[in-house]
Amino acid sequence: MAEELLKERALELWRAGYVHQMRGDLPRAIELYSESIKLHPTAEAYTFRGWAYRFLDRIDEAIAECRKAITVDPEFGNPYNDIGAYLIDQGKLDEAIEWLNKAKRAARYEPRQFPFMNLGRLYEAKGMINQAIAEFAAALEIAPGDPTCEHSIARLRAMLN
């Protein structure tokens, strides 16, 4: 029973960290995620702590947190996508592709369209317009009507004309 109470408290701390992060209080969010991890490490807490580091421009630490998350739960797709996005931010486009494809295949991932959208953005940056359109179209199959995807496809198609 004590183990269940630790898990429950860790979840409460993670949720509180998320609330602080959404309010822009990143230092407090990081503290709460860290407390959650001490009680019961989860892929979510590592991933979201990484996301907070990203907003503080601590990209290498953000990537390290995502790697820890993958170790805890390799089926959780968010850290794969986040690593891919962080590598894109660093201009490491070719390295990002593998991570985003892993996110696409992850058993447990919401919102599932994000790695497709990130690959679309990546392929556009590489000048691979048809591949970018295909990725945004695949994202639209998952999230019909997504305005970012629709706008991106229209913009990319216009570039082909």
CSV table of C-alpha atoms in Angstrom, one decimal:
chain,number,residue,atom,x,y,z
A,1,MET,CA,0.0,0.0,0.0
A,2,ALA,CA,2.8,2.4,0.7
A,3,GLU,CA,4.1,2.0,-2.8
A,4,GLU,CA,0.6,3.1,-4.2
A,5,LEU,CA,0.7,6.1,-1.9
A,6,LEU,CA,4.1,7.1,-3.2
A,7,LYS,CA,2.9,6.8,-6.8
A,8,GLU,CA,-0.2,8.8,-6.1
A,9,ARG,CA,1.9,11.6,-4.4
A,10,ALA,CA,4.3,11.5,-7.3
A,11,LEU,CA,1.5,12.0,-9.7
A,12,GLU,CA,0.1,14.9,-7.7
A,13,LEU,CA,3.5,16.6,-7.7
A,14,TRP,CA,3.9,16.0,-11.5
A,15,ARG,CA,0.5,17.6,-12.0
A,16,ALA,CA,1.4,20.5,-9.8
A,17,GLY,CA,4.6,21.0,-11.8
A,18,TYR,CA,2.6,21.1,-15.0
A,19,VAL,CA,0.3,23.8,-13.6
A,20,HIS,CA,3.4,25.9,-12.6
A,21,GLN,CA,4.9,25.3,-16.0
A,22,MET,CA,1.8,26.5,-17.8
A,23,ARG,CA,1.9,29.6,-15.6
A,24,GLY,CA,5.5,30.3,-16.6
A,25,ASP,CA,7.0,29.5,-13.2
A,26,LEU,CA,9.7,27.1,-14.6
A,27,PRO,CA,11.9,27.0,-11.5
A,28,ARG,CA,9.0,25.8,-9.4
A,29,ALA,CA,7.8,23.4,-12.0
A,30,ILE,CA,11.3,21.9,-12.2
A,31,GLU,CA,11.4,21.5,-8.3
A,32,LEU,CA,8.0,19.8,-8.4
A,33,TYR,CA,9.0,17.4,-11.2
A,34,SER,CA,12.2,16.6,-9.3
A,35,GLU,CA,10.2,15.8,-6.1
A,36,SER,CA,7.9,13.6,-8.1
A,37,ILE,CA,10.9,11.7,-9.6
A,38,LYS,CA,12.4,11.2,-6.2
A,39,LEU,CA,9.2,9.6,-5.0
A,40,HIS,CA,8.5,7.5,-8.1
A,41,PRO,CA,10.4,8.1,-11.3
A,42,THR,CA,8.1,8.3,-14.4
A,43,ALA,CA,8.7,9.0,-18.0
A,44,GLU,CA,6.2,11.8,-17.8
A,45,ALA,CA,8.1,13.6,-15.0
A,46,TYR,CA,11.4,13.3,-16.8
A,47,THR,CA,9.9,14.4,-20.1
A,48,PHE,CA,8.2,17.5,-18.6
A,49,ARG,CA,11.2,18.5,-16.6
A,50,GLY,CA,13.1,18.3,-19.9
A,51,TRP,CA,10.5,20.5,-21.5
A,52,ALA,CA,10.9,23.1,-18.7
A,53,TYR,CA,14.7,23.0,-19.3
A,54,ARG,CA,14.0,23.6,-23.0
A,55,PHE,CA,12.2,26.8,-22.2
A,56,LEU,CA,15.2,27.9,-20.2
A,57,ASP,CA,17.4,27.2,-23.3
A,58,ARG,CA,19.1,24.3,-21.5
A,59,ILE,CA,18.7,22.0,-24.5
A,60,ASP,CA,21.4,19.5,-23.7
A,61,GLU,CA,19.8,19.0,-20.2
A,62,ALA,CA,16.4,18.7,-21.9
A,63,ILE,CA,17.7,15.9,-24.2
A,64,ALA,CA,19.3,14.1,-21.2
A,65,GLU,CA,15.9,14.2,-19.4
A,66,CYS,CA,14.2,12.7,-22.4
A,67,ARG,CA,16.7,9.9,-22.5
A,68,LYS,CA,16.0,9.1,-18.9
A,69,ALA,CA,12.3,9.1,-19.7
A,70,ILE,CA,12.9,6.5,-22.5
A,71,THR,CA,14.8,4.4,-20.0
A,72,VAL,CA,11.9,4.4,-17.6
A,73,ASP,CA,9.2,3.7,-20.3
A,74,PRO,CA,10.4,3.1,-23.9
A,75,GLU,CA,6.7,3.0,-25.1
A,76,PHE,CA,6.1,6.6,-24.1
A,77,GLY,CA,6.4,8.6,-27.4
A,78,ASN,CA,6.7,12.1,-26.1
A,79,PRO,CA,10.4,12.1,-25.2
A,80,TYR,CA,11.3,10.7,-28.7
A,81,ASN,CA,9.4,13.6,-30.3
A,82,ASP,CA,10.9,16.1,-27.9
A,83,ILE,CA,14.4,14.9,-28.6
A,84,GLY,CA,13.7,15.3,-32.3
A,85,ALA,CA,12.3,18.8,-31.8
A,86,TYR,CA,15.2,19.8,-29.7
A,87,LEU,CA,17.7,18.6,-32.3
A,88,ILE,CA,15.8,20.5,-35.0
A,89,ASP,CA,16.2,23.6,-32.8
A,90,GLN,CA,19.9,22.9,-32.7
A,91,GLY,CA,20.0,22.5,-36.5
A,92,LYS,CA,20.8,18.8,-36.3
A,93,LEU,CA,18.1,17.9,-38.8
A,94,ASP,CA,19.5,14.5,-39.9
A,95,GLU,CA,19.8,13.3,-36.3
A,96,ALA,CA,16.3,14.4,-35.6
A,97,ILE,CA,14.7,12.1,-38.2
A,98,GLU,CA,15.4,8.9,-36.3
A,99,TRP,CA,13.9,10.2,-33.1
A,100,LEU,CA,10.8,11.6,-34.8
A,101,ASN,CA,10.2,8.3,-36.6
A,102,LYS,CA,10.5,6.5,-33.2
A,103,ALA,CA,7.9,8.8,-31.8
A,104,LYS,CA,5.6,7.9,-34.7
A,105,ARG,CA,5.9,4.2,-33.8
A,106,ALA,CA,5.5,4.6,-30.0
A,107,ALA,CA,2.7,2.6,-28.5
A,108,ARG,CA,1.8,5.4,-26.0
A,109,TYR,CA,1.8,8.9,-27.3
A,110,GLU,CA,-0.6,11.8,-27.4
A,111,PRO,CA,-0.9,14.1,-29.4
A,112,ARG,CA,0.1,11.5,-32.0
A,113,GLN,CA,0.3,14.1,-34.9
A,114,PHE,CA,3.2,16.0,-33.4
A,115,PRO,CA,6.1,13.9,-34.8
A,116,PHE,CA,4.5,14.0,-38.2
A,117,MET,CA,4.3,17.8,-38.0
A,118,ASN,CA,7.9,18.1,-36.8
A,119,LEU,CA,9.0,15.9,-39.6
A,120,GLY,CA,7.1,18.1,-42.0
A,121,ARG,CA,8.9,21.2,-40.6
A,122,LEU,CA,12.2,19.4,-40.8
A,123,TYR,CA,11.7,18.3,-44.4
A,124,GLU,CA,10.6,21.8,-45.4
A,125,ALA,CA,13.9,23.1,-43.8
A,126,LYS,CA,15.8,20.6,-45.9
A,127,GLY,CA,14.0,21.8,-49.0
A,128,MET,CA,12.2,18.4,-49.4
A,129,ILE,CA,8.8,19.9,-50.1
A,130,ASN,CA,7.0,16.8,-51.2
A,131,GLN,CA,8.1,14.8,-48.1
A,132,ALA,CA,7.0,17.8,-46.0
A,133,ILE,CA,3.6,17.8,-47.5
A,134,ALA,CA,3.3,14.0,-47.0
A,135,GLU,CA,4.1,14.4,-43.3
A,136,PHE,CA,1.6,17.2,-42.8
A,137,ALA,CA,-1.0,15.2,-44.7
A,138,ALA,CA,-0.4,12.2,-42.4
A,139,ALA,CA,-0.8,14.4,-39.4
A,140,LEU,CA,-4.1,15.6,-40.8
A,141,GLU,CA,-5.3,12.0,-40.9
A,142,ILE,CA,-4.7,11.8,-37.2
A,143,ALA,CA,-6.0,15.3,-36.4
A,144,PRO,CA,-8.5,16.2,-39.1
A,145,GLY,CA,-8.9,19.9,-39.5
A,146,ASP,CA,-5.7,20.9,-37.7
A,147,PRO,CA,-5.2,24.5,-38.9
A,148,THR,CA,-1.4,24.4,-38.7
A,149,CYS,CA,-1.3,21.3,-40.9
A,150,GLU,CA,-3.8,22.7,-43.4
A,151,HIS,CA,-2.0,26.0,-43.6
A,152,SER,CA,1.4,24.3,-44.0
A,153,ILE,CA,0.2,22.1,-46.8
A,154,ALA,CA,-1.4,25.0,-48.6
A,155,ARG,CA,1.8,27.1,-48.2
A,156,LEU,CA,4.0,24.2,-49.3
A,157,ARG,CA,1.9,23.4,-52.4
A,158,ALA,CA,2.0,27.0,-53.4
A,159,MET,CA,5.8,26.7,-53.3
A,160,LEU,CA,5.6,23.9,-55.9
A,161,ASN,CA,3.7,26.1,-58.4
